[in-house]
Tab-separated table of C-alpha atoms in Angstrom:
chain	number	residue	atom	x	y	z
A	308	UNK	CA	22.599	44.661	64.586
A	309	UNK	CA	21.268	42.839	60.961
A	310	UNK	CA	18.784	40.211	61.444
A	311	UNK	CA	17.855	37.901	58.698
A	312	UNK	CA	13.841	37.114	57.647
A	313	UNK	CA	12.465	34.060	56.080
A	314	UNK	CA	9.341	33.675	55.129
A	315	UNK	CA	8.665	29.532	55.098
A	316	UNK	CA	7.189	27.022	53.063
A	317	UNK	CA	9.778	27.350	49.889
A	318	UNK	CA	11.211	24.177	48.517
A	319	UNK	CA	14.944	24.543	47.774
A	320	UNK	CA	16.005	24.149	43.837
A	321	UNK	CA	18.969	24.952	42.214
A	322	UNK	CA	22.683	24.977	42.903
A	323	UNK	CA	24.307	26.042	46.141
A	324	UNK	CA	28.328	26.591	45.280
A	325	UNK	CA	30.557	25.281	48.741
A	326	UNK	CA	32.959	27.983	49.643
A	327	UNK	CA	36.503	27.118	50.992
A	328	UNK	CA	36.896	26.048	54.534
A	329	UNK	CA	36.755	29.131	56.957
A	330	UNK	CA	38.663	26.530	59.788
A	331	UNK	CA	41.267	25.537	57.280
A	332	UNK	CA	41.814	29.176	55.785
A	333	UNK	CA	42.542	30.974	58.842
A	334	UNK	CA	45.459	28.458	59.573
A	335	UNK	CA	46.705	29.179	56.163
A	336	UNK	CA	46.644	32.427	56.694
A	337	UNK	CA	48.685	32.379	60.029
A	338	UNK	CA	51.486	30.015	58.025
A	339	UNK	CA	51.845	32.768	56.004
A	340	UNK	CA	53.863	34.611	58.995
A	341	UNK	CA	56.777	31.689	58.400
A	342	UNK	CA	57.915	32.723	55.288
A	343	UNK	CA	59.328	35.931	53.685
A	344	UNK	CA	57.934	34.858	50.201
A	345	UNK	CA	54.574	35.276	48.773
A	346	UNK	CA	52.185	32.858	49.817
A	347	UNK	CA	48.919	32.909	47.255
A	348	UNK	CA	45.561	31.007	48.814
A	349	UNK	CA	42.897	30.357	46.246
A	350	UNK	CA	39.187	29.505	46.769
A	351	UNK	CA	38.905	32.200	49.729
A	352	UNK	CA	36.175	32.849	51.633
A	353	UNK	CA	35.310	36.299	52.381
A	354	UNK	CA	33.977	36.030	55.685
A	355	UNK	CA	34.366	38.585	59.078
A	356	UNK	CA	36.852	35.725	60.605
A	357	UNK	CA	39.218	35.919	57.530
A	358	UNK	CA	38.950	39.789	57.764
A	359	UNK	CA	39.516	39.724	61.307
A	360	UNK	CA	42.296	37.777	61.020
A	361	UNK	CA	43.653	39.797	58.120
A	362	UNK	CA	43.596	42.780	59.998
A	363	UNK	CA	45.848	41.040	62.593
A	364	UNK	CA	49.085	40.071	59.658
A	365	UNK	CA	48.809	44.174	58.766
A	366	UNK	CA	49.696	44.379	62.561
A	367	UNK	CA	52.650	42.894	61.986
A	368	UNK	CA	53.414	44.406	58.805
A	369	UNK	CA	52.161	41.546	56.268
A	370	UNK	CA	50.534	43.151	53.019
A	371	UNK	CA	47.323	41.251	52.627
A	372	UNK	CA	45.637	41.565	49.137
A	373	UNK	CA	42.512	40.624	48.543
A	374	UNK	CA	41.291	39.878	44.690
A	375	UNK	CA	40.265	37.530	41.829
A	376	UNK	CA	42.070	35.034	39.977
A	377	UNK	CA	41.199	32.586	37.472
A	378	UNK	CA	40.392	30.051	40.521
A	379	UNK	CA	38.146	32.789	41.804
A	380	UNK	CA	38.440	34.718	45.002
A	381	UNK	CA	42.147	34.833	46.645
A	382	UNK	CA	44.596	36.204	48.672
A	383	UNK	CA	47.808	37.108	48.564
A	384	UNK	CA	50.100	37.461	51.872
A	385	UNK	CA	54.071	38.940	51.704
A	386	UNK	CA	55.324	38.805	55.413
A	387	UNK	CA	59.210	39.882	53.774
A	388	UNK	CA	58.514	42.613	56.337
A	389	UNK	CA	57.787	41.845	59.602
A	390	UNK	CA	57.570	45.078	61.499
A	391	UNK	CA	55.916	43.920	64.892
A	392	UNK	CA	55.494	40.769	66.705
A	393	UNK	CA	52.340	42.305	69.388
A	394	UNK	CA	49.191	41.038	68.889
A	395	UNK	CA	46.909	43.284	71.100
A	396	UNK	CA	43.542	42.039	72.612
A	397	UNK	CA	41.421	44.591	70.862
A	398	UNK	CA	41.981	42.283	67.480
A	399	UNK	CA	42.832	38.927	68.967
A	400	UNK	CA	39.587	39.170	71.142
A	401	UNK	CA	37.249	39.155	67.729
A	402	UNK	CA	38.507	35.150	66.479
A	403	UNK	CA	39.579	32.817	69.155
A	404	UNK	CA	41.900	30.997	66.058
A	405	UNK	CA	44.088	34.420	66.435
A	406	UNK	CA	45.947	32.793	68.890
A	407	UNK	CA	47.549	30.614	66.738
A	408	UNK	CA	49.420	33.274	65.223
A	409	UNK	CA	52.329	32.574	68.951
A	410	UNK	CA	54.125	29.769	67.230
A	411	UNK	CA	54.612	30.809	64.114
A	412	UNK	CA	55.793	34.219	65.000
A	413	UNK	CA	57.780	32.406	68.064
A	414	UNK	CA	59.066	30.047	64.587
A	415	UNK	CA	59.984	33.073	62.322
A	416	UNK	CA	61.505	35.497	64.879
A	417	UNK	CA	61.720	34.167	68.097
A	418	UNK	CA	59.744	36.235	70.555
A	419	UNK	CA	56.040	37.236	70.409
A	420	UNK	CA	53.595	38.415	73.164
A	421	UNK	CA	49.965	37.806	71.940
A	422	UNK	CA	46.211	38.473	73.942
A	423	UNK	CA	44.786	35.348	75.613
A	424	UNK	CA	41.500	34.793	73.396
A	425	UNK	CA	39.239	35.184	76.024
A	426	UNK	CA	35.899	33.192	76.877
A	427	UNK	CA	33.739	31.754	74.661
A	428	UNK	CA	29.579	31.177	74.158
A	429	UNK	CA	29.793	27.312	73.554
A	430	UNK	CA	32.031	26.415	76.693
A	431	UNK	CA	35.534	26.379	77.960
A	432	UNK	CA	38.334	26.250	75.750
A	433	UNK	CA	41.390	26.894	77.053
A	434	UNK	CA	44.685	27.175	75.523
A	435	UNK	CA	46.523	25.465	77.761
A	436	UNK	CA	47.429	22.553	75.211
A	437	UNK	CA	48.673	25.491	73.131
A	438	UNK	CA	51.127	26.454	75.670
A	439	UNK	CA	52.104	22.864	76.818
A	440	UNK	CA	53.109	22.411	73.319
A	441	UNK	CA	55.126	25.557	72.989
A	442	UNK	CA	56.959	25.085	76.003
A	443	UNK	CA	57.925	21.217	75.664
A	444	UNK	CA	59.681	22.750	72.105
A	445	UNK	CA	61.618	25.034	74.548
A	446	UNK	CA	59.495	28.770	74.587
A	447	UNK	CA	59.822	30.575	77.619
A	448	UNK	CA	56.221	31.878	78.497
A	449	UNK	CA	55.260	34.357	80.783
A	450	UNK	CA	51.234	35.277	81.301
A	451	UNK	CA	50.725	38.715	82.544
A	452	UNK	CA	47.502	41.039	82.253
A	453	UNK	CA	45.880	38.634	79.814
A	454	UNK	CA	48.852	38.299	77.358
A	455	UNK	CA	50.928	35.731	76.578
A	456	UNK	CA	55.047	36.628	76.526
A	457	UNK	CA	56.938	34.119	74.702
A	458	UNK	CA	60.324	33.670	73.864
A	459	UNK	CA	62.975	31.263	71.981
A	460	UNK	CA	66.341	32.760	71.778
A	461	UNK	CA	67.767	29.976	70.212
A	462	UNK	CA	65.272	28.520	67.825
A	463	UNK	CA	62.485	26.120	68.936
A	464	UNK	CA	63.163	22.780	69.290
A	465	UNK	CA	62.034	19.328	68.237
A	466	UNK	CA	60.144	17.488	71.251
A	467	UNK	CA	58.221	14.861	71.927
A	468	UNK	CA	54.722	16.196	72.467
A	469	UNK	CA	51.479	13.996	73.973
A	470	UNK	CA	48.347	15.777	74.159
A	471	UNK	CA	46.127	14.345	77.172
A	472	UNK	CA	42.865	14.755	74.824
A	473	UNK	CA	42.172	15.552	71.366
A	474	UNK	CA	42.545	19.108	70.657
A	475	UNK	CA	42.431	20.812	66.835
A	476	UNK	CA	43.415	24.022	67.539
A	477	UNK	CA	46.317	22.563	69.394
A	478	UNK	CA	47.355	20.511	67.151
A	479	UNK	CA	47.288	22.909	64.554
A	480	UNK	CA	49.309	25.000	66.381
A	481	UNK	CA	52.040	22.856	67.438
A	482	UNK	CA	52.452	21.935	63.983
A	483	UNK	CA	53.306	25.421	62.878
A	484	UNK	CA	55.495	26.176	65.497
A	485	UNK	CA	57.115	22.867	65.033
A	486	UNK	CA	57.723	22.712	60.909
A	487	UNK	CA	60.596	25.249	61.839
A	488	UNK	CA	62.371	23.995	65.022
A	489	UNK	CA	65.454	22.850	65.725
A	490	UNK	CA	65.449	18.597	65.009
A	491	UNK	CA	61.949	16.277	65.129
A	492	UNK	CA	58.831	16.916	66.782
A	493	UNK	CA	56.496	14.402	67.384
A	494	UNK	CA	52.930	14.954	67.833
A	495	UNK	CA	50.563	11.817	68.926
A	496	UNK	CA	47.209	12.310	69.718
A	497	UNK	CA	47.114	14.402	67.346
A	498	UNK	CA	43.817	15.492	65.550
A	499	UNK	CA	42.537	14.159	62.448
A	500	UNK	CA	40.206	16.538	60.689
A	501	UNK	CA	40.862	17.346	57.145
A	502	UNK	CA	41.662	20.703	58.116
A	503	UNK	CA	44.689	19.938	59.760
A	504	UNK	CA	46.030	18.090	56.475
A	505	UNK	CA	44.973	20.789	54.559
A	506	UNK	CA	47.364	22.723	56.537
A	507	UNK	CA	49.957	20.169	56.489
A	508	UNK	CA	50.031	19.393	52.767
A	509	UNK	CA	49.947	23.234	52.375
A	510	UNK	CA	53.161	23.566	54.550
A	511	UNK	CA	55.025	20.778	52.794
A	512	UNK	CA	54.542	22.551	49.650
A	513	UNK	CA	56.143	25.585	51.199
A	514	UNK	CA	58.662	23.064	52.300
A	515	UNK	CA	58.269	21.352	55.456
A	516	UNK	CA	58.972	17.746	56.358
A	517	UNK	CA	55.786	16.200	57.555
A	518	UNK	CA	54.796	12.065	57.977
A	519	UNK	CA	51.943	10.524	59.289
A	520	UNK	CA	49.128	12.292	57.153
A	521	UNK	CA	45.673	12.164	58.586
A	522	UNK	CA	46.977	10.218	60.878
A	523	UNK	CA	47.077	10.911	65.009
A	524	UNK	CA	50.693	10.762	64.930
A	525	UNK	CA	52.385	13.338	63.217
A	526	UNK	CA	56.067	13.789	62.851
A	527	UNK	CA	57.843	16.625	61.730
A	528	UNK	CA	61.538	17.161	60.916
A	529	UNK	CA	61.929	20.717	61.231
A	530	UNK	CA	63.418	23.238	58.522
A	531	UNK	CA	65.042	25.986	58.256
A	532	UNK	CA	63.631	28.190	56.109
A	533	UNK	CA	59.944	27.941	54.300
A	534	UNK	CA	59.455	29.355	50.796
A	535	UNK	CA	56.088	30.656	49.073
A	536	UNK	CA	53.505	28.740	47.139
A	537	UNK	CA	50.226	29.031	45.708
A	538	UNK	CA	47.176	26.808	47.662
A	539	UNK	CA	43.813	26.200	47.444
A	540	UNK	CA	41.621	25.928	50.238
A	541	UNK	CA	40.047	22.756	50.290
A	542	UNK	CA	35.799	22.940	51.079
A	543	UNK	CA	33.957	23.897	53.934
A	544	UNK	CA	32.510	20.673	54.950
A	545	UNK	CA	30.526	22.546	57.669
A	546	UNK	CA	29.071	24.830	55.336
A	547	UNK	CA	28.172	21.682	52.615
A	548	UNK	CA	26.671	19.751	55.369
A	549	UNK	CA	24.556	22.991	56.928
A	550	UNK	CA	23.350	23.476	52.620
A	551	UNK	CA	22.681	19.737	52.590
A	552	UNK	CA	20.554	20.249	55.605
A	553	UNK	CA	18.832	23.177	54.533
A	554	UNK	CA	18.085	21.374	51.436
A	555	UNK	CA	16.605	18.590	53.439
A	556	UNK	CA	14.705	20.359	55.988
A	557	UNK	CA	12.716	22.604	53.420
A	558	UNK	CA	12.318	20.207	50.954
A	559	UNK	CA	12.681	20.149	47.042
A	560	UNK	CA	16.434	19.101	44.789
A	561	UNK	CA	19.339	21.402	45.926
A	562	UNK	CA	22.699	20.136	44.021
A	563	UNK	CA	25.995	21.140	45.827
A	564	UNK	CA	28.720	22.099	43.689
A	565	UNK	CA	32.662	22.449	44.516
A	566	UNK	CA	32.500	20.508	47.792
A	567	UNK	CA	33.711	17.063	48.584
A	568	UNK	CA	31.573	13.706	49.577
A	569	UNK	CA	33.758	12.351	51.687
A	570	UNK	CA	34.408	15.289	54.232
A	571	UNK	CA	30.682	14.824	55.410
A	572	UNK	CA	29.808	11.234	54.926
A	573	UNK	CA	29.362	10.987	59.243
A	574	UNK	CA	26.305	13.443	57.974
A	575	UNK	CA	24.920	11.828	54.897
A	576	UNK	CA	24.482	8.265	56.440
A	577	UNK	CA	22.439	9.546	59.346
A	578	UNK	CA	20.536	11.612	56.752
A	579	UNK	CA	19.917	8.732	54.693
A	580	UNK	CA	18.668	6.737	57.704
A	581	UNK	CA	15.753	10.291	58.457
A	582	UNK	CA	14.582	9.554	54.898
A	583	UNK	CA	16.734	12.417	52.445
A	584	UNK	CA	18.074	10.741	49.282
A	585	UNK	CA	21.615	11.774	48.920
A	586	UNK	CA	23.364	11.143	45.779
A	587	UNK	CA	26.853	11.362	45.109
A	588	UNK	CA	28.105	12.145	41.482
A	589	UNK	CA	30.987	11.131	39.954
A	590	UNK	CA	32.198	15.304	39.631
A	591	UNK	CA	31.908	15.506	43.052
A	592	UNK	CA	28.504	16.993	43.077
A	593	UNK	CA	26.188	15.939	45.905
A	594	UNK	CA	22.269	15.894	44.996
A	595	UNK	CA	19.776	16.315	48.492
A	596	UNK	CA	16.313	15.391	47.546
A	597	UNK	CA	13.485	15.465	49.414
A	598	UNK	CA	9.765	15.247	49.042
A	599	UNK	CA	8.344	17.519	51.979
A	600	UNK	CA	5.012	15.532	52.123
A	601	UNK	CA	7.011	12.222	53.246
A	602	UNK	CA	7.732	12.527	56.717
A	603	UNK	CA	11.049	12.442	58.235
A	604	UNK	CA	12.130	9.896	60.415
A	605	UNK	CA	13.959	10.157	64.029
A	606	UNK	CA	17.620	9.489	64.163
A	607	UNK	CA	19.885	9.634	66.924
A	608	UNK	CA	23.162	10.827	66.715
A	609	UNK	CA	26.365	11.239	69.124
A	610	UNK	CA	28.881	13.907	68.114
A	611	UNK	CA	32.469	12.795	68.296
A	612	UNK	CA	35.955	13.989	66.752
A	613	UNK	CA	36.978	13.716	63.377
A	614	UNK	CA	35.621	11.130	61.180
A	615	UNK	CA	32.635	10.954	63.432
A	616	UNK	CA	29.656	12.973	63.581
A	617	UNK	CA	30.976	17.116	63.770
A	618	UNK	CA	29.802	18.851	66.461
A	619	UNK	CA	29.687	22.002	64.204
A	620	UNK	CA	26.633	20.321	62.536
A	621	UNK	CA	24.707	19.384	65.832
A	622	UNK	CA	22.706	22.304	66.160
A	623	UNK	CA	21.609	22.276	62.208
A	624	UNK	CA	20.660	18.499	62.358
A	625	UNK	CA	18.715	19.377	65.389
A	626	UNK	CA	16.868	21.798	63.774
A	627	UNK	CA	16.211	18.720	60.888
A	628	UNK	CA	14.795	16.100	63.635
A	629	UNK	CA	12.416	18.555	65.146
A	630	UNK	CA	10.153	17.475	62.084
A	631	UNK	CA	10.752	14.124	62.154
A	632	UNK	CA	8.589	11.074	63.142
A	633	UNK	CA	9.515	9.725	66.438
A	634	UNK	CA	12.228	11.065	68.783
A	635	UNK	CA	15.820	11.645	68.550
A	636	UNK	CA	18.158	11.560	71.140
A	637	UNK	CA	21.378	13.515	70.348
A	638	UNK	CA	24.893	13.098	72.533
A	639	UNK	CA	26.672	16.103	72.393
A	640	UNK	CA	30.679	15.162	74.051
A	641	UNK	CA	32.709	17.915	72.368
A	642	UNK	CA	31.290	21.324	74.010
A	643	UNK	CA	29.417	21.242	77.468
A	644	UNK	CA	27.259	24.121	76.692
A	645	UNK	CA	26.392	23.685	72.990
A	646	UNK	CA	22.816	22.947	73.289
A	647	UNK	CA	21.829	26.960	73.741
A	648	UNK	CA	19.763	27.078	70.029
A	649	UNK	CA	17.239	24.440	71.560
A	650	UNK	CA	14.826	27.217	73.541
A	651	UNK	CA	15.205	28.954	70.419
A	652	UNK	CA	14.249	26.150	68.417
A	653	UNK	CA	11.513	25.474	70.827
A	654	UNK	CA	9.889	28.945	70.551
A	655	UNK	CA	9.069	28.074	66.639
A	656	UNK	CA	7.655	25.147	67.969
A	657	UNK	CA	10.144	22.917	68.590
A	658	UNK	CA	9.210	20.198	71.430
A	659	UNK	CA	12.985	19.420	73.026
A	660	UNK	CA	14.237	18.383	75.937
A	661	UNK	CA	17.869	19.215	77.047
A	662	UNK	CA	19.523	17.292	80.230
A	663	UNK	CA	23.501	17.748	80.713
A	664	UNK	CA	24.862	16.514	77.038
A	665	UNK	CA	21.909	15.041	76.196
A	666	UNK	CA	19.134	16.792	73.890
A	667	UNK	CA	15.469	14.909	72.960
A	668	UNK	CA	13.931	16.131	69.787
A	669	UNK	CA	10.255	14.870	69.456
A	670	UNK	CA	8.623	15.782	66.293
A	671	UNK	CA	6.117	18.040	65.403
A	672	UNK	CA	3.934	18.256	62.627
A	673	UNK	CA	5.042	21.969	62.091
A	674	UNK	CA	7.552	25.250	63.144
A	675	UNK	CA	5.791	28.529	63.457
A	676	UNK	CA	7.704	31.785	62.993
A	677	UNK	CA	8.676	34.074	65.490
A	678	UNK	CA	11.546	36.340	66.312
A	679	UNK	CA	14.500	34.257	68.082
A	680	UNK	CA	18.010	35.290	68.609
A	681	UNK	CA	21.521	33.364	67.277
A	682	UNK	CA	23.934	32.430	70.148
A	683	UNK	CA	27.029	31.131	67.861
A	684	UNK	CA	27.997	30.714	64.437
A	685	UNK	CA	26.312	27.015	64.455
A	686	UNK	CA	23.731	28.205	66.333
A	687	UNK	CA	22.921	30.669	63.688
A	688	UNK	CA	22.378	28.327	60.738
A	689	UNK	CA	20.350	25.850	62.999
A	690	UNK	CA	17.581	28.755	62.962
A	691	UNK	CA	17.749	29.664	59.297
A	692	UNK	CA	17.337	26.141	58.663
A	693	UNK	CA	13.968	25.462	60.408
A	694	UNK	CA	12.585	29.461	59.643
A	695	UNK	CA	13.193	27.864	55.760
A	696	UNK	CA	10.492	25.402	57.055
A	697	UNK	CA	8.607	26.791	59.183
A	698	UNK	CA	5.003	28.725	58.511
A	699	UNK	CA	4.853	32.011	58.613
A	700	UNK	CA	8.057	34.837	59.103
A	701	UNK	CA	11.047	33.924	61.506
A	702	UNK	CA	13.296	36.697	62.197
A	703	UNK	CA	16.819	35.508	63.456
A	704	UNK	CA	18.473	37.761	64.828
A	705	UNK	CA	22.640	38.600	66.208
A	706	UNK	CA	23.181	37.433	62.616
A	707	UNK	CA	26.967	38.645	63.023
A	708	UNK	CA	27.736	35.244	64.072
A	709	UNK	CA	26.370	33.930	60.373
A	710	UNK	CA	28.954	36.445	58.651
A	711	UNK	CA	31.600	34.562	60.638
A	712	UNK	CA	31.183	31.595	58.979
A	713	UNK	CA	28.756	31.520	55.765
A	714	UNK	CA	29.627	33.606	53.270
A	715	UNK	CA	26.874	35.391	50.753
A	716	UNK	CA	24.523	32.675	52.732
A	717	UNK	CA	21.008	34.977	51.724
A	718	UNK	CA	22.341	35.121	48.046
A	719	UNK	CA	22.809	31.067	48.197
A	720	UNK	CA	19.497	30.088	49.367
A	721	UNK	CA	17.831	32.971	47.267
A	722	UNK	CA	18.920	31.664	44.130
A	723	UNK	CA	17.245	27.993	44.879
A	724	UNK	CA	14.238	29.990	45.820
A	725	UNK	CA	14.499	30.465	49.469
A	726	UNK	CA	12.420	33.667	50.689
A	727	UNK	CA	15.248	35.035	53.041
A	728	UNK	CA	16.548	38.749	53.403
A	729	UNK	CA	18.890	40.890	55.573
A	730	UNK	CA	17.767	43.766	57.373
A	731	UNK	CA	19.770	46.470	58.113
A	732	UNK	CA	20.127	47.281	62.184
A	733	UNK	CA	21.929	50.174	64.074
A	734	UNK	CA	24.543	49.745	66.465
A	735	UNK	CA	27.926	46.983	67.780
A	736	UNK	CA	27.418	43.708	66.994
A	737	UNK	CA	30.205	42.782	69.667
């Protein structure tokens, strides 16, 4: 397994380009199964979830082309040939998001069978909302040995669908099953991230009849056919805000180029509270500057859904607050089990205290390398982050989780001046 090692003390300058949004691309990709036209998505990342996933449309006979445009890195997707509806658990075990790849085949052809995801490192997440949803539009669903049988031999059609809590992955998923049903389907509760209307405005280009935008009611008239069409992925706010962190935690004037403000303004205000100046430019560009001999100051923060605080940035701003003046007390209320990067945190010197969904960050006045291991994706980050900081070498290792989500993420923080490498290891990463 590769393990990445940073040698501290660098400040961050230079530019750090955002890459498209892994959680919006992967849904993109799985709309491409409703259509026999080309669909073209521009501003790609190349990261092990979009090849995973890719791997999954050749099952089913969709050519998937990788290359370079004039927007930079796409993909191209032709699913005129659907030659298999069987997603098996070797592939759908790798990316939990395969799942969502039932309604769209249950949509297009009416009848898929599809591997339950499996567990997963930061908690429960079942897929029981998934299900609900399918089966209020009308799928008959049989579970068996760990896959999921579903059918709709007459179409799927238009329901009334409440979710009991907020779920993105099932709301995601009920709105591509639903965009080609039989009459309206109403979603409430629904969730709001920009992901989701990324996917929406990307389907209504294709041709589907969507209201209630960014809203937590969405209402869909169904169609029945979808065409191609050429969409760009909109940024990763998760991997802006991690950048934005980095930048802060090590110190120095990182610009961020290609993202958005707005997708990670729950981030900048708390930011702004610890001390970082954050400047938005008219472009678009966001500027995180930092003086490393001012000390940080203690904020708390309480992660929530979509526009509050992500909990996909927890574990990095964690890693920010264990130099900061004072303690923070951070809420945690998405995942019950996200707080496993705090021991590892705390053997670089981190002085934290986790209780239930509660974590206390007092500061210290520094991180000390060592070797520590990544548990998740977020996880991941939240160690490169304070290793940037810390004295001495860190070596974080499981890295596969980083390839997951961060794409070229040594190269990035290289070029600013950041004294991180891969190295090479033998044997699975799974």
């Amino acid at each position: 397994m590769d393990s990445i090692v940073i040698h501290g003390g660098n400040r961050l300058n230079g530019s750090i380009p955002v890459s498209g949004a892994k959680n919006s691309a992967i849904k993109l990709m799985a709309a491409s199964i409703l259509t026999p036209e080309p669909l073209r998505l521009t501003n790609m990342p190349r990261l092990a979830d979009t090849r995973f996933l890719g791997a999954l449309l050749r099952e089913f006979g969709i050519k998937v082309t990788e290359g370079d445009g004039a927007d930079g890195q796409e993909t191209l997707f032709d699913a005129s040939d659907l030659t298999s509806t069987f997603a098996p658990y070797d592939l759908v075990r790798q990316m939990r998001a395969s799942f969502n790849v039932l309604g769209p085949l249950l949509a297009r052809t009416g009848e898929a069978k599809v591997s339950l995801p499996g567990g997963c490192t930061i908690g429960a997440r079942p897929v029981d909302l998934h299900l609900m949803a399918l089966e209020a539009m009308g799928a008959h669903i049989e579970l068996e040995e760990g896959y999921v049988t579903a059918s709709a031999k007459n179409g799927l059609q238009g329901a009334e669908i409440e979710f009991p809590f907020v779920s993105v992955g099932a709301t995601e998923h009920a709105l591509l099953a639903a965009v080609m049903a039989n009459g309206t389907t109403v979603l409430k509760r629904a969730a709001k991230e920009p992901e989701i209307g990324d996917l929406a405005r990307c389907l209504m280009a294709m041709g589907a009849k969507i209201e209630g935008l960014d809203t937590d009611q969405l209402v869909i008239t169904g169609v029945t056919s979808l065409k191609g069409t050429d969409w760009s992925v909109i940024p990763d706010r998760i991997e802006m805000g991690s950048y934005a962190l980095a930048a802060a935690m090590a110190g120095g004037e990182v610009r961020l180029t290609k993202g958005r403000a707005d997708l990670i303004t729950a981030l900048t205000d708390p930011m702004r509270r610890s001390g970082v100046e954050v400047i938005e430019e008219a472009n678009g560009d966001v500027v995180i500057r930092r003086d490393p001999a001012q000390r940080l100051q203690a904020v708390n923060v309480t992660t929530e859904i979509y526009p509050g605080f992500a909990t996909d940035l927890q574990a990095q701003f964690m890693a920010l607050m264990t130099l900061a003046d004072g303690e923070s007390v951070i809420h945690e209320t998405i995942f019950e089990n996200r707080f496993m990067h705090a021991p590892e945190l705390m053997r670089l010197g981190a002085d934290i205290t986790v209780s239930a969904g509660e974590a206390r960050v007092r500061g210290v006045d520094a991180l000390h390398g060592a070797q520590v291991m990544a548990t998740d994706l977020r996880a991941s980050m939240s160690l490169v982050i304070a290793g940037l900081a810390a004295e001495g070498e860190t070596t974080v290792g499981r890295v596969y989780h980083l390839d997951r989500g961060f794409e070229r993420m040594e190269e990035k923080l290289g070029a600013c001046g950041a004294d991180v490498r891969r190295i090479k290891g033998e044997g699975p990463e799974h």
